Short mmCIF file of C-alpha atoms and ligand atoms in Angstrom, two decimals:
data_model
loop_
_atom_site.label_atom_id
_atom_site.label_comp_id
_atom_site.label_asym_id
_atom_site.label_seq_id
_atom_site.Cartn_x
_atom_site.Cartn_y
_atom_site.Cartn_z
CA UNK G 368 0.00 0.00 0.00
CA UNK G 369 1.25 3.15 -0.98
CA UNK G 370 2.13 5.59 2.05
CA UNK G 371 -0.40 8.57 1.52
CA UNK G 372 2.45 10.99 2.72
CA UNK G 373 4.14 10.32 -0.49
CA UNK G 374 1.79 12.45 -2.57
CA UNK G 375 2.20 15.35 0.19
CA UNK G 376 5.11 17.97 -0.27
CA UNK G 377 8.36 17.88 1.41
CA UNK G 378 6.91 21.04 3.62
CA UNK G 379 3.57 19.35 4.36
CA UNK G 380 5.48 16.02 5.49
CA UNK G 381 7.91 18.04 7.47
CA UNK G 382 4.99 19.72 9.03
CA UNK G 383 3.38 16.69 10.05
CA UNK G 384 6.39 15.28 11.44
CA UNK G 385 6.86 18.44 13.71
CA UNK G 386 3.50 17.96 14.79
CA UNK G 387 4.06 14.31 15.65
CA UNK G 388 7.09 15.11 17.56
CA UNK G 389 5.40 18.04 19.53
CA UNK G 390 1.92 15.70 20.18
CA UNK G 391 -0.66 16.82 21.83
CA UNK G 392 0.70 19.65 22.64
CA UNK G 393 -0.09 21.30 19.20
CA UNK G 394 -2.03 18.80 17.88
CA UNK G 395 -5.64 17.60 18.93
CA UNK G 396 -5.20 14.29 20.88
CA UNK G 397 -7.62 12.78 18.02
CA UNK G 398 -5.26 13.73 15.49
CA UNK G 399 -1.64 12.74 17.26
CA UNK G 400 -0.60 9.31 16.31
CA UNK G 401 1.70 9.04 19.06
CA UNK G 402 0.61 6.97 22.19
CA UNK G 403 -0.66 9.74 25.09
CA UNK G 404 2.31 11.31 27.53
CA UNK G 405 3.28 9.17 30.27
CA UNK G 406 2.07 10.23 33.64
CA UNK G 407 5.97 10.38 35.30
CA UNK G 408 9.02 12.78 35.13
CA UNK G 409 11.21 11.05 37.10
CA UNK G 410 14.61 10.77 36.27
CA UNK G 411 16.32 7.25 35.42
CA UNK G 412 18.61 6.08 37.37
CA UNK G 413 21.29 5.34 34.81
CA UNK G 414 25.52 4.87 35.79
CA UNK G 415 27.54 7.43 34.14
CA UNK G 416 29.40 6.07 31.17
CA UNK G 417 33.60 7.35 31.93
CA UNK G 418 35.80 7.44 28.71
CA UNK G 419 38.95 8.98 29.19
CA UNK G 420 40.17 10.62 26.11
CA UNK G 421 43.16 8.49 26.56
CA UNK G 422 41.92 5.27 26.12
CA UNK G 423 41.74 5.66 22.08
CA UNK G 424 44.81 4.69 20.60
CA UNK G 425 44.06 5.65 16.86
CA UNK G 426 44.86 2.38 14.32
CA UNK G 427 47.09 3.68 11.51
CA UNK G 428 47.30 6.80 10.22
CA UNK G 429 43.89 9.72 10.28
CA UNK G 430 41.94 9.41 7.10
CA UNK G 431 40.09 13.31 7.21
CA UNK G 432 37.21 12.69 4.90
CA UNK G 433 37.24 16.90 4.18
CA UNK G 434 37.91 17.07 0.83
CA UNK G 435 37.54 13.38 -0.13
CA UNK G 436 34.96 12.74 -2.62
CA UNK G 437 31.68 10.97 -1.48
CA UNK G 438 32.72 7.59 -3.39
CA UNK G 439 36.35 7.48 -1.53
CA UNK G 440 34.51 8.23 2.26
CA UNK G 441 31.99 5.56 1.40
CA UNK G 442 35.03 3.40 0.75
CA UNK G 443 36.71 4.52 3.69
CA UNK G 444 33.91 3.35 5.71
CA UNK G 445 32.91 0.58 4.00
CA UNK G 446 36.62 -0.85 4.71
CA UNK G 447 36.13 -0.15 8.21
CA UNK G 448 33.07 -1.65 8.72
CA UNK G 449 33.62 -5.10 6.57
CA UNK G 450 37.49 -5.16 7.60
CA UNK G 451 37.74 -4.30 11.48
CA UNK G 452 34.42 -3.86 12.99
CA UNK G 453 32.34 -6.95 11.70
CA UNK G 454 34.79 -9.24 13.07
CA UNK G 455 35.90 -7.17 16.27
CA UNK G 456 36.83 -8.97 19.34
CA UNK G 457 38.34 -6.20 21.21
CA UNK G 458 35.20 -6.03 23.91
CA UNK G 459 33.49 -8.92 25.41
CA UNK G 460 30.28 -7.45 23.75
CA UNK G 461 31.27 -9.56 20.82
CA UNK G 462 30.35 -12.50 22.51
CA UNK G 463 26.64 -11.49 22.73
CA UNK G 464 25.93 -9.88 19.38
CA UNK G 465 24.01 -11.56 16.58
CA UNK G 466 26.14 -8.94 14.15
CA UNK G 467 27.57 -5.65 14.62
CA UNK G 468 25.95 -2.10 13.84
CA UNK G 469 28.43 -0.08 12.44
CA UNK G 470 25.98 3.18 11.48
CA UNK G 471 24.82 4.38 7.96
CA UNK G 472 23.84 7.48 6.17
CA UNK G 473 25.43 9.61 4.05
CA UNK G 474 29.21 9.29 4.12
CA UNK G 475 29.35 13.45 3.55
CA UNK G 476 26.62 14.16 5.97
CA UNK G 477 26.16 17.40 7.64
CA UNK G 478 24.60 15.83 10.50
CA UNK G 479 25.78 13.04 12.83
CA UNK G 480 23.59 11.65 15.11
CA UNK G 481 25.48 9.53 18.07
CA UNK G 482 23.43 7.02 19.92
CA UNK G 483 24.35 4.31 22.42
CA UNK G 484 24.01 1.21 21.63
CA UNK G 485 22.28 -0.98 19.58
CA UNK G 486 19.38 -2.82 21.50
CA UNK G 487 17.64 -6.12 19.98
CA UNK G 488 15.92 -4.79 16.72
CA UNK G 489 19.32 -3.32 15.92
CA UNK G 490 21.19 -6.23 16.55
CA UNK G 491 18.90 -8.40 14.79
CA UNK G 492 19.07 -6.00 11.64
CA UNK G 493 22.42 -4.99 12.15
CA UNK G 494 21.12 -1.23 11.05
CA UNK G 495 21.14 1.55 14.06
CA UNK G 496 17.86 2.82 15.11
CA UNK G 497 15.21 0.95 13.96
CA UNK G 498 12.96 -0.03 16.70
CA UNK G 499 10.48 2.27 18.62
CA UNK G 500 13.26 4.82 19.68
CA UNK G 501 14.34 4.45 16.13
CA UNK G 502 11.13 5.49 14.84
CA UNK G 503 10.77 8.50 16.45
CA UNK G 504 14.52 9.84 16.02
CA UNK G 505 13.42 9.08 12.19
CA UNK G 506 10.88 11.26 13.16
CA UNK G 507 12.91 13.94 14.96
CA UNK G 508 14.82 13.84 11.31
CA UNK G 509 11.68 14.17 9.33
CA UNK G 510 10.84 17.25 11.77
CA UNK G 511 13.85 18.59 10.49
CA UNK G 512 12.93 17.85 7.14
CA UNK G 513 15.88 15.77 6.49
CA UNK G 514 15.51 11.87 5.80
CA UNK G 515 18.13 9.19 7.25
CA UNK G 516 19.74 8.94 4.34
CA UNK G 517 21.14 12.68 4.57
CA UNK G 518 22.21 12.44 7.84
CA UNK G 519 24.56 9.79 9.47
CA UNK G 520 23.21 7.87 12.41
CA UNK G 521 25.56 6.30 14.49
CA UNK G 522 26.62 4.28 18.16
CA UNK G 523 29.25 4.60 21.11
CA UNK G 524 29.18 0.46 20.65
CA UNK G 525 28.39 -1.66 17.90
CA UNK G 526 27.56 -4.03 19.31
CA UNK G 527 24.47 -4.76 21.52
CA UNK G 528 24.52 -4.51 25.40
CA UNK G 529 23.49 -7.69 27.62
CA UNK G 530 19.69 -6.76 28.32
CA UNK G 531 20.42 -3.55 26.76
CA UNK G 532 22.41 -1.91 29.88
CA UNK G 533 24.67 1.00 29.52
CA UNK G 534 27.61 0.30 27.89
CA UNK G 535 30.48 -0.03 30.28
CA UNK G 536 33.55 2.18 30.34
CA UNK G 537 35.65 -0.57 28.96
CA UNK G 538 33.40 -1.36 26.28
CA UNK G 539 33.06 2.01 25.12
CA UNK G 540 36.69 2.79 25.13
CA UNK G 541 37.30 0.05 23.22
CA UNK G 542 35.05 0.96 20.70
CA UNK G 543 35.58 4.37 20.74
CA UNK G 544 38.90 4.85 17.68
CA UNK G 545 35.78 3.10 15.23
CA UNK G 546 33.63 5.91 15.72
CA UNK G 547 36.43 8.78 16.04
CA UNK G 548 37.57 7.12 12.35
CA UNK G 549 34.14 7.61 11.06
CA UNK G 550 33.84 10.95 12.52
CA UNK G 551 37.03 12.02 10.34
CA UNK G 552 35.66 10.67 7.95
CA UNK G 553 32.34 12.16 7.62
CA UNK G 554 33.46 15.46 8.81
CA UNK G 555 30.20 16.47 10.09
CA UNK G 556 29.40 19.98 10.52
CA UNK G 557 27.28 19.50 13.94
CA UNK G 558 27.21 16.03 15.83
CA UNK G 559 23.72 15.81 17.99
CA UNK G 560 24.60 13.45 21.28
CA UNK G 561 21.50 11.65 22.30
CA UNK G 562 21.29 10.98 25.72
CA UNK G 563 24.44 10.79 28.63
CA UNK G 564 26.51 8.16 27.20
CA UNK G 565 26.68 10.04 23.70
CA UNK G 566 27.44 13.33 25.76
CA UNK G 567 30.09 12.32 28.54
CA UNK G 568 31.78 9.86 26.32
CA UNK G 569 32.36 12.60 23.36
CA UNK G 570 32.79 15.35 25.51
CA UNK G 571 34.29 13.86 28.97
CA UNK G 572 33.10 12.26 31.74
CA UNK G 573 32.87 15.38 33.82
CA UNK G 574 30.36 17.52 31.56
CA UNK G 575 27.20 17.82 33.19
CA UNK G 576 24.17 15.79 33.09
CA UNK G 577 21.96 15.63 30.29
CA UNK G 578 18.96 17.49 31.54
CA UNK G 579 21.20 20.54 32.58
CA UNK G 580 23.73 20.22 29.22
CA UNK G 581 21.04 19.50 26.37
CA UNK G 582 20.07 22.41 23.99
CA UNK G 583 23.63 24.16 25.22
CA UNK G 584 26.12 24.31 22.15
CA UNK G 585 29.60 22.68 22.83
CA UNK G 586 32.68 21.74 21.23
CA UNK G 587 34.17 18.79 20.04
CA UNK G 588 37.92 18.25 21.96
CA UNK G 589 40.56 16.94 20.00
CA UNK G 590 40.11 13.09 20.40
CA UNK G 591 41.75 12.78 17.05
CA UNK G 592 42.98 14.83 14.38
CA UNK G 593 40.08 16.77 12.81
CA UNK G 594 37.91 16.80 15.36
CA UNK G 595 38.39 19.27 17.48
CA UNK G 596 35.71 22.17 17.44
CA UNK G 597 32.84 20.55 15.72
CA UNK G 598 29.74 21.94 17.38
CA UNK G 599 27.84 19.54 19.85
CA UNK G 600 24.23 19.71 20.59
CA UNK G 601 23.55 17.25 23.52
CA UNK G 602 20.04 16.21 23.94
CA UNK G 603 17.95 13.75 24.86
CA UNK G 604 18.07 10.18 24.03
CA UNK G 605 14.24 8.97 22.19
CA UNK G 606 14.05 6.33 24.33
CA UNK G 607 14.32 8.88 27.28
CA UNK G 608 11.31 11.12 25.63
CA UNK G 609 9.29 7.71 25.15
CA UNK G 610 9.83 7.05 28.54
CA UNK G 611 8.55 10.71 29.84
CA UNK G 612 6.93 11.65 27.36
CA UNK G 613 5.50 14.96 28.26
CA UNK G 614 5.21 17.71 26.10
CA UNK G 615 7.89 19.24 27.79
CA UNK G 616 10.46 16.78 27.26
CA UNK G 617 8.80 16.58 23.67
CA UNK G 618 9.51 20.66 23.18
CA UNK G 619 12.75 20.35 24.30
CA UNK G 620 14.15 18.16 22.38
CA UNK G 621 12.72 19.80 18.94
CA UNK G 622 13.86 23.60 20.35
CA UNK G 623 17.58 21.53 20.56
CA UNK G 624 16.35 20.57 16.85
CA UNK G 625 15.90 23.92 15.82
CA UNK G 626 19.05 25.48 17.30
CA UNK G 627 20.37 22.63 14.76
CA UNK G 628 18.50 23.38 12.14
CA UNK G 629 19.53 26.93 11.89
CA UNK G 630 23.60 26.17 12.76
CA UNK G 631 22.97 23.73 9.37
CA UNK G 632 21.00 26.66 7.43
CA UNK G 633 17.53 24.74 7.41
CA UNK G 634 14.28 26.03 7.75
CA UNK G 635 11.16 25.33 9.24
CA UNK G 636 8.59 25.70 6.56
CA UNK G 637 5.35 27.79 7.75
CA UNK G 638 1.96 26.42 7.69
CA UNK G 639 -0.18 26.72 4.24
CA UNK G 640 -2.23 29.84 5.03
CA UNK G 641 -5.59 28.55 3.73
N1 URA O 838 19.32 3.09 21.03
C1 URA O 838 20.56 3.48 20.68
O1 URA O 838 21.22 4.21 21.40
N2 URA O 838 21.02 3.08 19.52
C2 URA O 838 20.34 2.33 18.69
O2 URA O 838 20.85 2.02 17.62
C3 URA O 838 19.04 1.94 19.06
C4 URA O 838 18.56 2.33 20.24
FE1 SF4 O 839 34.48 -4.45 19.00
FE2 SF4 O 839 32.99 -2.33 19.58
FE3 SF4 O 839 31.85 -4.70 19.36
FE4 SF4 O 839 33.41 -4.20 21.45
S1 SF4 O 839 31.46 -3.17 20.94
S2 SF4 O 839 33.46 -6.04 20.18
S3 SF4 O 839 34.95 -2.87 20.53
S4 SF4 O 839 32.87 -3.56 17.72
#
């Protein structure tokens, strides 16, 4: 069956996927597709994820995919992926996965999104984001009026968590030159950090919280060559805003959106005046 949204215009979809993302708050219960907010706003409980800087010791020399055409930083990655990460043993996560979930997108892309880990769906796919919190950072991207494939969607691990716990410090610095390679690779203009584990393991243990750091601009440090000064916007992971899903979660995570939006030179269309 053909998805009626296809016959809508890139505004009118983007439109629609704001108004998903925002609910009930500007939509008419009736009309939201999303399941109603969740009574709580309790924080989780959730260890803080440590990665010294240190730990990454880079493999070979940088590849910096500025300047590189697209076909030569798909290559890159490609080789990364098939080469190193599919049969990685360096973490005892390997010993749980089904496969490995390396990211994808567009090897140029503006945009990195940087996730945690995969959970089951991922693992069973081996693609990054496609269960429920999946769906709605596809729709935080729609909102944007981007789709996946313009953007690069990514993980601190690639491979999935025991019962889907925080990655552990070990397991992330392990892990951590893969995505620092792709990073240089990519060369993204702004990296969005979903959630703590994104946030203290790209920007340092000590930064703050993610409920005091989102929607607050920061800067890549030099982990690697390349990388240092790339804009950060922390916010929250989708599986947090599932979880408390109030329409204040829900509004702050599209205002970090927009503060994204306009760093990348996007706009949010208006509505159709009629
Ligand atoms: N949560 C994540 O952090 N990453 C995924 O790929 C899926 C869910
Ligand atoms: Fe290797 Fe990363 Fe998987 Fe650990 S999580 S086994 S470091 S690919």
């Amino acid at each position: 069956m053909n998805d009626p949204r296809e016959n809508l215009s890139q505004a009118a979809r983007q439109l629609l996927a704001i108004e998903e993302l925002l609910g009930s708050a500007f939509l008419p219960a009736s009309r939201n597709p999303l399941p109603p907010a969740a009574a709580s706003t309790a924080q989780p409980a959730r260890p803080a994820t440590k990665t010294p800087a240190s730990a990454f010791v880079p493999a070979g020399p940088a590849l910096l995919g500025a300047g590189l055409s697209p076909k030569k930083r798909a290559e890159a990655l490609e080789a990364i992926d098939v080469n190193e990460v599919r049969g990685c043993t360096r973490c005892g996560l390997s010993q749980g996965r089904t496969q490995t979930v390396f990211g994808e997108g567009d090897p140029c892309a503006p945009l990195v999104f940087v996730g945690e880990g995969p959970g089951q769906e991922e693992d069973r796919t081996g693609r990054p984001f496609v269960g429920r919190a999946g769906e709605l950072l596809s729709k935080m991207i729609a909102a944007m009026g981007l789709t996946r494939q313009q953007v690069f969607i990514v993980n601190m691990v690639k491979c999935r968590p025991p019962d889907n716990r925080t990655p552990l410090p070990n397991e992330v610095a392990a892990c951590f030159g893969y995505l620092l390679r792709q990073l240089q690779i990519i060369a993204p203009k702004v990296i969005v950090t979903l959630g703590n584990p994104a946030t203290k393991g790209l920007l340092g243990p000590d930064t703050e919280g993610i409920t005091r750091i989102r929607g607050v601009w920061k800067s890549l440090p030099t982990l690697a060559e390349g990388l240092g000064g790339i804009p950060v916007m922390p916010t929250f992971h989708p599986a947090y805003v599932l979880r408390y899903y109030t329409p204040a979660v829900r509004e702050q995570v599209w205002s970090d959106l927009q503060q994204v939006m306009t760093r990348l030179g996007l706009s949010t269309p208006t509505a159709d005046p009629q």
